[in-house]
Coordinates of C-alpha atoms in Angstrom, one line a residue:
Chain A
X1 CA 33.1 -30.1 -5.2
X2 CA 31.5 -26.8 -5.9
X3 CA 28.3 -27.3 -7.9
X4 CA 28.5 -23.8 -9.3
X5 CA 31.5 -24.8 -11.4
X6 CA 29.2 -27.0 -13.4
X7 CA 26.8 -24.2 -14.3
X8 CA 27.5 -23.2 -17.9
X9 CA 28.4 -19.5 -18.1
X10 CA 25.5 -19.0 -20.5
X11 CA 22.8 -19.7 -17.9
X12 CA 22.4 -17.4 -15.0
X13 CA 21.8 -18.6 -11.4
X14 CA 18.1 -18.0 -10.7
X15 CA 16.8 -17.6 -7.1
X16 CA 14.0 -16.1 -5.1
X17 CA 14.3 -13.9 -2.1
X18 CA 11.4 -13.0 0.2
X19 CA 10.8 -9.9 2.2
X20 CA 8.6 -11.1 5.1
X21 CA 7.0 -8.3 7.1
X22 CA 5.5 -8.7 10.5
X23 CA 4.2 -6.3 13.1
X24 CA 4.0 -6.3 16.9
X25 CA 3.8 -3.8 19.7
X26 CA 7.2 -2.5 18.8
X27 CA 6.3 -1.7 15.2
X28 CA 7.1 -3.1 11.8
X29 CA 9.7 -5.9 11.5
X30 CA 11.3 -7.9 8.8
X31 CA 12.5 -11.5 9.0
X32 CA 16.2 -12.1 8.2
X33 CA 18.1 -15.3 8.0
X34 CA 21.7 -15.9 8.8
X35 CA 23.4 -17.5 5.9
X36 CA 24.6 -21.1 6.7
X37 CA 27.0 -21.4 3.7
X38 CA 29.2 -19.5 1.3
X39 CA 29.0 -17.1 -0.3
X40 CA 28.4 -14.5 2.4
X41 CA 28.4 -17.2 5.0
X42 CA 27.0 -16.1 8.4
X43 CA 25.8 -12.7 7.0
X44 CA 22.2 -11.7 7.5
X45 CA 20.0 -11.9 4.3
X46 CA 16.4 -12.1 3.2
X47 CA 15.3 -15.7 3.3
X48 CA 15.5 -17.3 -0.1
X49 CA 16.5 -20.2 -2.2
X50 CA 17.6 -21.3 -5.7
X51 CA 14.9 -22.1 -8.2
X52 CA 14.3 -25.8 -8.8
X53 CA 12.8 -26.1 -12.3
X54 CA 12.0 -29.8 -11.8
X55 CA 10.1 -29.1 -8.6
X56 CA 8.7 -25.5 -8.9
X57 CA 6.0 -24.9 -11.5
X58 CA 6.5 -21.1 -11.4
X59 CA 8.8 -18.7 -9.6
X60 CA 6.1 -18.0 -7.0
X61 CA 6.1 -21.7 -6.2
X62 CA 9.8 -21.5 -5.4
X63 CA 9.0 -18.7 -3.0
X64 CA 6.2 -20.8 -1.4
X65 CA 8.5 -23.7 -1.1
X66 CA 11.1 -21.6 0.8
X67 CA 8.3 -20.3 3.1
X68 CA 7.1 -23.8 3.8
X69 CA 10.3 -25.8 4.0
X70 CA 12.7 -23.3 5.5
X71 CA 10.4 -21.1 7.6
X72 CA 7.3 -23.1 8.2
X73 CA 5.2 -20.0 7.7
X74 CA 2.0 -19.6 5.9
X75 CA 0.9 -16.3 4.5
X76 CA -2.4 -15.1 3.0
X77 CA -0.7 -13.6 -0.1
X78 CA 2.6 -13.5 -1.7
X79 CA 3.5 -10.9 -4.2
X80 CA 6.3 -10.4 -6.8
X81 CA 8.1 -7.1 -6.3
X82 CA 10.8 -7.0 -8.9
X83 CA 13.9 -8.7 -10.3
X84 CA 17.5 -7.9 -9.4
X85 CA 20.1 -9.2 -11.9
X86 CA 23.6 -8.9 -13.1
X87 CA 27.1 -10.3 -13.3
X88 CA 28.3 -8.7 -10.1
X89 CA 25.6 -9.1 -7.5
X90 CA 26.6 -12.6 -6.5
X91 CA 30.2 -14.1 -6.6
X92 CA 28.8 -17.3 -8.1
X93 CA 28.4 -15.4 -11.4
X94 CA 25.6 -13.9 -13.4
X95 CA 22.5 -14.2 -11.3
X96 CA 18.8 -13.3 -11.2
X97 CA 17.0 -12.8 -7.9
X98 CA 13.3 -12.5 -8.0
X99 CA 12.1 -10.6 -5.0
X100 CA 8.7 -11.5 -3.4
X101 CA 7.1 -9.9 -0.4
X102 CA 4.5 -11.2 2.1
X103 CA 2.8 -10.0 5.3
X104 CA 2.8 -12.4 8.2
X105 CA -0.3 -12.3 10.5
X106 CA 0.3 -11.2 14.1
X107 CA -0.5 -14.6 15.5
X108 CA 2.4 -16.1 13.6
X109 CA 5.1 -13.5 14.2
X110 CA 6.5 -15.3 17.3
X111 CA 5.8 -18.8 15.9
X112 CA 8.0 -18.2 12.9
X113 CA 11.2 -17.8 14.9
X114 CA 10.4 -20.8 17.1
X115 CA 9.7 -23.3 14.2
X116 CA 12.5 -22.3 11.9
X117 CA 15.1 -24.7 10.6
X118 CA 17.4 -21.8 9.7
X119 CA 18.8 -19.2 12.1
X120 CA 16.2 -16.4 11.6
X121 CA 15.3 -13.3 13.5
X122 CA 12.8 -10.5 13.3
X123 CA 14.5 -7.2 13.0
X124 CA 13.0 -3.8 13.6
X125 CA 13.5 -1.5 10.6
X126 CA 15.4 0.9 12.8
X127 CA 18.0 -1.7 13.8
X128 CA 18.8 -3.6 10.6
X129 CA 22.2 -5.4 10.5
X130 CA 24.4 -5.2 7.4
X131 CA 23.0 -7.5 4.8
X132 CA 24.5 -9.9 2.2
X133 CA 24.5 -9.2 -1.6
X134 CA 22.1 -6.5 -2.7
X135 CA 19.5 -7.5 0.0
X136 CA 19.4 -4.0 1.6
X137 CA 18.4 -2.6 -1.8
X138 CA 15.9 -5.4 -2.2
X139 CA 14.3 -4.8 1.2
X140 CA 14.1 -1.1 0.4
X141 CA 12.2 -1.9 -2.9
X142 CA 9.7 -4.1 -1.0
X143 CA 9.3 -1.4 1.7
X144 CA 8.6 1.2 -0.9
X145 CA 5.8 -0.8 -2.4
X146 CA 4.3 -1.5 1.0
X147 CA 4.4 2.2 1.9
X148 CA 2.9 3.2 -1.4
X149 CA -0.1 0.9 -0.8
X150 CA -0.7 2.1 2.7
X151 CA -0.3 5.8 1.7
X152 CA -3.3 5.2 -0.7
X153 CA -5.2 3.5 2.1
X154 CA -4.9 -0.1 0.9
X155 CA -5.0 -1.5 4.5
X156 CA -2.2 -3.9 5.7
X157 CA -4.9 -6.2 7.2
X158 CA -2.8 -9.3 6.6
X159 CA -0.4 -8.0 9.3
X160 CA -3.2 -7.8 11.9
X161 CA -4.4 -10.3 14.4
X162 CA -7.7 -12.0 13.7
X163 CA -9.6 -9.2 15.4
X164 CA -8.3 -5.8 15.9
X165 CA -9.3 -2.3 17.0
X166 CA -9.1 0.8 14.7
X167 CA -6.4 2.2 17.0
X168 CA -4.4 -1.0 16.5
X169 CA -4.8 -0.7 12.7
X170 CA -3.8 2.9 12.8
X171 CA -0.6 2.1 14.8
X172 CA 0.3 -0.6 12.3
X173 CA -0.1 1.9 9.4
X174 CA 2.0 4.4 11.3
X175 CA 4.7 1.8 11.9
X176 CA 4.8 1.2 8.1
X177 CA 4.8 4.8 7.1
X178 CA 7.2 5.9 9.8
X179 CA 5.0 8.8 10.9
X180 CA 1.9 9.5 12.9
X181 CA -1.5 9.9 11.3
X182 CA -4.3 12.2 12.3
X183 CA -6.9 10.0 14.1
X184 CA -10.0 11.7 12.7
X185 CA -8.6 11.8 9.1
X186 CA -7.7 8.1 9.5
X187 CA -11.2 7.2 10.7
X188 CA -12.9 9.2 8.0
X189 CA -10.9 7.4 5.3
X190 CA -11.9 4.1 6.8
X191 CA -15.6 5.0 6.8
X192 CA -17.4 3.0 4.1
X193 CA -14.5 0.6 3.6
X194 CA -15.8 -2.8 2.7
X195 CA -12.5 -4.4 3.6
X196 CA -13.0 -4.3 7.4
X197 CA -16.0 -5.8 9.1
X198 CA -17.5 -4.5 12.4
X199 CA -17.8 -7.1 15.1
X200 CA -20.1 -7.0 18.1
X201 CA -17.2 -7.4 20.3
X202 CA -15.3 -4.8 22.3
X203 CA -12.0 -4.3 23.9
X204 CA -11.6 -2.7 27.3
X205 CA -13.8 -1.8 30.2
X206 CA -17.3 -0.3 30.3
X207 CA -15.9 3.3 30.2
X208 CA -14.7 3.6 26.6
X209 CA -14.8 0.2 25.0
X210 CA -13.2 -0.1 21.6
X211 CA -14.9 -2.1 18.9
X212 CA -13.2 -5.0 17.3
X213 CA -13.0 -5.4 13.5
X214 CA -11.9 -8.2 11.3
X215 CA -10.7 -8.3 7.7
X216 CA -13.2 -9.2 5.0
X217 CA -12.7 -12.8 3.7
X218 CA -10.7 -12.8 0.5
X219 CA -9.4 -9.3 1.2
X220 CA -6.7 -8.5 -1.4
X221 CA -3.7 -6.4 -0.3
X222 CA -1.8 -6.8 -3.6
X223 CA -4.5 -5.8 -6.1
Chain B
X1 CA 21.2 -28.5 -34.4
X2 CA 18.8 -27.2 -31.9
X3 CA 20.7 -25.2 -29.3
X4 CA 17.9 -25.6 -26.8
X5 CA 18.8 -29.3 -26.6
X6 CA 22.0 -28.3 -24.9
X7 CA 20.4 -26.3 -22.2
X8 CA 20.6 -28.4 -19.0
X9 CA 17.1 -28.9 -17.5
X10 CA 18.2 -27.3 -14.3
X11 CA 18.7 -23.9 -15.9
X12 CA 15.7 -22.0 -17.2
X13 CA 15.7 -20.1 -20.5
X14 CA 15.9 -16.4 -19.6
X15 CA 14.6 -13.7 -21.9
X16 CA 13.3 -10.1 -21.9
X17 CA 10.2 -8.9 -23.6
X18 CA 9.3 -5.2 -24.2
X19 CA 5.9 -3.5 -24.3
X20 CA 6.6 -0.4 -26.4
X21 CA 3.9 2.1 -26.4
X22 CA 3.5 5.0 -28.8
X23 CA 0.7 7.4 -29.5
X24 CA -0.5 9.2 -32.6
X25 CA -3.7 10.9 -33.8
X26 CA -5.5 7.6 -33.7
X27 CA -4.7 6.9 -30.1
X28 CA -2.5 4.6 -28.1
X29 CA -0.5 1.9 -29.9
X30 CA 1.8 -1.0 -29.1
X31 CA 4.6 -2.3 -31.2
X32 CA 4.4 -6.0 -32.1
X33 CA 6.9 -8.1 -34.0
X34 CA 6.1 -11.1 -36.2
X35 CA 8.2 -14.0 -35.0
X36 CA 10.8 -15.1 -37.6
X37 CA 11.5 -18.5 -36.1
X38 CA 10.1 -21.4 -34.1
X39 CA 8.5 -21.6 -31.6
X40 CA 5.3 -19.7 -32.6
X41 CA 6.9 -18.8 -35.9
X42 CA 5.1 -16.0 -37.8
X43 CA 2.9 -15.2 -34.8
X44 CA 2.7 -11.7 -33.4
X45 CA 4.6 -11.1 -30.2
X46 CA 6.1 -8.4 -28.0
X47 CA 9.6 -7.7 -29.3
X48 CA 12.2 -9.5 -27.1
X49 CA 15.3 -11.6 -27.0
X50 CA 17.2 -14.2 -25.0
X51 CA 19.5 -12.9 -22.2
X52 CA 23.2 -13.0 -23.2
X53 CA 25.1 -13.2 -19.9
X54 CA 28.5 -12.6 -21.6
X55 CA 27.2 -9.4 -23.2
X56 CA 24.5 -8.0 -20.9
X57 CA 25.6 -6.6 -17.6
X58 CA 22.0 -6.6 -16.3
X59 CA 18.6 -7.7 -17.5
X60 CA 17.8 -4.1 -18.5
X61 CA 20.8 -4.1 -20.7
X62 CA 19.4 -7.1 -22.6
X63 CA 16.2 -5.0 -23.1
X64 CA 18.3 -2.0 -24.3
X65 CA 20.2 -4.3 -26.7
X66 CA 16.9 -5.5 -28.2
X67 CA 15.7 -2.0 -28.6
X68 CA 18.9 -0.9 -30.3
X69 CA 19.8 -3.9 -32.5
X70 CA 16.3 -5.2 -33.5
X71 CA 14.3 -2.0 -33.5
X72 CA 16.7 0.9 -33.7
X73 CA 14.6 2.8 -31.3
X74 CA 15.8 5.0 -28.4
X75 CA 13.6 5.7 -25.5
X76 CA 13.9 8.1 -22.6
X77 CA 13.2 5.5 -19.9
X78 CA 12.8 1.8 -19.7
X79 CA 11.1 0.1 -16.8
X80 CA 10.8 -3.4 -15.4
X81 CA 7.2 -4.4 -15.0
X82 CA 7.3 -8.0 -13.8
X83 CA 8.4 -11.5 -14.4
X84 CA 6.5 -14.3 -16.1
X85 CA 7.8 -17.8 -15.5
X86 CA 7.0 -21.5 -15.6
X87 CA 7.5 -24.8 -17.2
X88 CA 4.6 -24.4 -19.6
X89 CA 4.7 -20.9 -21.0
X90 CA 7.3 -21.7 -23.8
X91 CA 7.7 -25.1 -25.5
X92 CA 11.4 -24.9 -25.1
X93 CA 11.0 -25.7 -21.5
X94 CA 11.2 -23.9 -18.1
X95 CA 11.5 -20.2 -18.9
X96 CA 11.6 -16.8 -17.4
X97 CA 10.5 -13.7 -19.3
X98 CA 11.2 -10.4 -17.7
X99 CA 8.8 -7.8 -19.0
X100 CA 10.0 -4.2 -19.6
X101 CA 7.9 -1.3 -20.8
X102 CA 8.9 2.0 -22.5
X103 CA 7.2 5.0 -24.1
X104 CA 8.3 6.0 -27.6
X105 CA 8.3 9.8 -28.3
X106 CA 5.8 10.9 -31.0
X107 CA 8.6 11.8 -33.4
X108 CA 9.9 8.3 -33.5
X109 CA 6.6 6.4 -33.8
X110 CA 6.8 6.3 -37.6
X111 CA 10.5 5.9 -37.8
X112 CA 10.5 2.7 -35.7
X113 CA 8.6 0.8 -38.4
X114 CA 10.8 2.1 -41.2
X115 CA 14.1 1.2 -39.7
X116 CA 13.3 -2.2 -38.3
X117 CA 15.1 -5.3 -39.1
X118 CA 12.3 -7.5 -38.0
X119 CA 8.7 -7.4 -39.3
X120 CA 7.1 -5.0 -36.8
X121 CA 3.9 -3.0 -36.8
X122 CA 2.1 -0.6 -34.5
X123 CA -1.2 -2.0 -33.4
X124 CA -4.1 0.0 -32.0
X125 CA -5.2 -1.5 -28.6
X126 CA -8.6 -2.0 -30.0
X127 CA -7.3 -4.2 -32.9
X128 CA -4.8 -6.5 -31.4
X129 CA -4.0 -9.7 -33.2
X130 CA -3.7 -13.1 -31.4
X131 CA -0.3 -13.1 -29.7
X132 CA 2.3 -15.8 -29.0
X133 CA 3.1 -17.4 -25.6
X134 CA 1.6 -15.4 -22.7
X135 CA 2.3 -12.1 -24.4
X136 CA -1.4 -11.0 -24.3
X137 CA -1.2 -11.3 -20.5
X138 CA 2.2 -9.5 -20.5
X139 CA 0.8 -6.6 -22.5
X140 CA -2.1 -6.4 -20.1
X141 CA 0.2 -6.1 -17.1
X142 CA 2.2 -3.3 -18.8
X143 CA -1.0 -1.5 -19.7
X144 CA -2.3 -1.7 -16.2
X145 CA 0.8 -0.1 -14.8
X146 CA 0.6 2.6 -17.5
X147 CA -3.0 3.3 -16.6
X148 CA -2.4 3.4 -12.9
X149 CA 0.3 6.0 -13.4
X150 CA -1.9 8.2 -15.6
X151 CA -4.9 7.8 -13.2
X152 CA -2.8 9.4 -10.5
X153 CA -1.6 12.2 -12.8
X154 CA 1.9 11.0 -13.5
X155 CA 1.9 12.5 -17.0
X156 CA 2.9 10.3 -20.0
X157 CA 5.2 13.1 -21.3
X158 CA 7.6 10.6 -23.0
X159 CA 4.8 9.8 -25.5
X160 CA 4.5 13.4 -26.5
X161 CA 6.2 15.4 -29.3
X162 CA 8.9 17.8 -28.3
X163 CA 6.3 20.6 -27.8
X164 CA 2.6 19.9 -27.3
X165 CA -0.6 21.6 -26.2
X166 CA -2.6 20.8 -23.1
X167 CA -5.4 19.5 -25.4
X168 CA -2.9 17.1 -27.1
X169 CA -1.8 15.9 -23.6
X170 CA -5.3 15.4 -22.5
X171 CA -6.1 13.4 -25.6
X172 CA -3.1 11.2 -25.0
X173 CA -4.2 10.6 -21.4
X174 CA -7.7 9.7 -22.6
X175 CA -6.3 7.3 -25.1
X176 CA -4.4 5.5 -22.3
X177 CA -7.3 5.4 -19.9
X178 CA -9.9 4.6 -22.6
X179 CA -12.3 7.3 -21.4
X180 CA -12.8 11.0 -21.7
X181 CA -11.6 13.4 -19.0
X182 CA -13.3 16.6 -17.9
X183 CA -11.3 19.5 -19.4
X184 CA -11.5 21.8 -16.4
X185 CA -10.6 19.0 -13.9
X186 CA -7.7 18.0 -16.1
X187 CA -6.4 21.6 -16.3
X188 CA -6.8 22.2 -12.6
X189 CA -4.8 19.0 -11.8
X190 CA -2.0 20.3 -14.1
X191 CA -1.9 23.7 -12.4
X192 CA 1.3 23.9 -10.5
X193 CA 2.8 20.8 -12.1
X194 CA 6.6 21.3 -12.3
X195 CA 6.8 18.5 -15.0
X196 CA 5.5 20.7 -17.8
X197 CA 7.1 23.9 -18.9
X198 CA 5.2 26.8 -20.5
X199 CA 6.6 28.0 -23.8
X200 CA 6.1 31.4 -25.4
X201 CA 4.9 29.6 -28.6
X202 CA 1.4 29.1 -29.7
X203 CA -0.5 26.8 -32.0
X204 CA -3.2 28.1 -34.3
X205 CA -4.5 31.5 -35.4
X206 CA -5.0 34.8 -33.7
X207 CA -8.5 33.8 -32.5
X208 CA -7.8 31.2 -29.8
X209 CA -4.2 30.3 -29.9
X210 CA -3.2 27.3 -27.7
X211 CA 0.0 27.5 -25.8
X212 CA 2.7 25.0 -26.3
X213 CA 4.4 23.2 -23.5
X214 CA 7.4 20.9 -23.2
X215 CA 8.4 18.3 -20.7
X216 CA 10.9 19.3 -17.9
X217 CA 14.4 18.0 -18.6
X218 CA 14.9 14.8 -16.6
X219 CA 11.2 14.2 -16.1
X220 CA 10.7 10.8 -14.5
X221 CA 7.7 8.8 -15.6
X222 CA 8.6 5.6 -13.7
X223 CA 9.3 7.0 -10.3

């Protein structure tokens, strides 16, 4: 029996979708899940789930529940991007999808795929598969927000490993923006930032050791 | 008979709220409506209405319907700001309010109050009444977005009359930001803007006439 038949036409289907970004040596990636059931069965989609009003106190709690139960991932911040809605975007009828985005720390990028209960995979942004529903448009909205932040030098520190070099940080910003940045301009803009903390630890040999940095506790990427 | 009793607990109440901004000689204003029915009857609130899935193709169409039917206002652009949700924000139960914002052209600011079918009033931001539900928080979210835009010199041209002087535009930006701007810095930032078009019309006497400008056709405030 199809449960959607029991949804009165006056009440839309409400769900959350999550654009999860991670970064590794190959650049920026997004986590997609292969849908296990109809509609759009076996198509790739942003991970998500239907709102459970008896369980979720707010929409963001539905997103956190999906991250926890379906993906076993924990993220420093989760942010609402925007709402997609309409009679035609989902064959089950009038629907509302609230899109959230989150950055996955470097250490967890591999772990997410291993602990998943759903078939999920990290995709490079250059090699995205066709996606279900309006998820390509959703992903594009989340990416635009991410890029706008990084353009104005809000640093994507939540994507980084616990300690990182400035070169590593620059590469991550470049992967997000899809273009190279001038090293001296980049370093100048970071001068005086209170969001990254210098460590007394170095990467590499005695020749040209690169200093490690870490993110300030409580750093806010979404603010 | 209370219709809300018939809403299954599994489906949230979905509505749209609209932060409508206008500007006049006294500064920036927001339109509030006095609620005609329970809950929160006779309290001031952002104008809004419940989604009608059989009538509204998307959420933004619900917002346009409210603007048209309840307020008889037409705006150049309407923009989704964010979603407010939860079990506790409305006594009718689990609810989702999608907040939209729009700028009302100067010529319409007085007309809106006159043609309304609901008790509505423009309020100065310095003299806001207590508001129903989480509408104070919603207004604050819309204002933050408006201010962020103007801070980065996206011009609030949709608030302006059909032709305006640069002084008038500066005053409007100042009203939004809540602080004065340096005239020469402001003019320098506007130099080369393709969003405002010089007219061969002037305000004032022969002594120091001020040139009129108009907004470029198709100017996009939300992009």
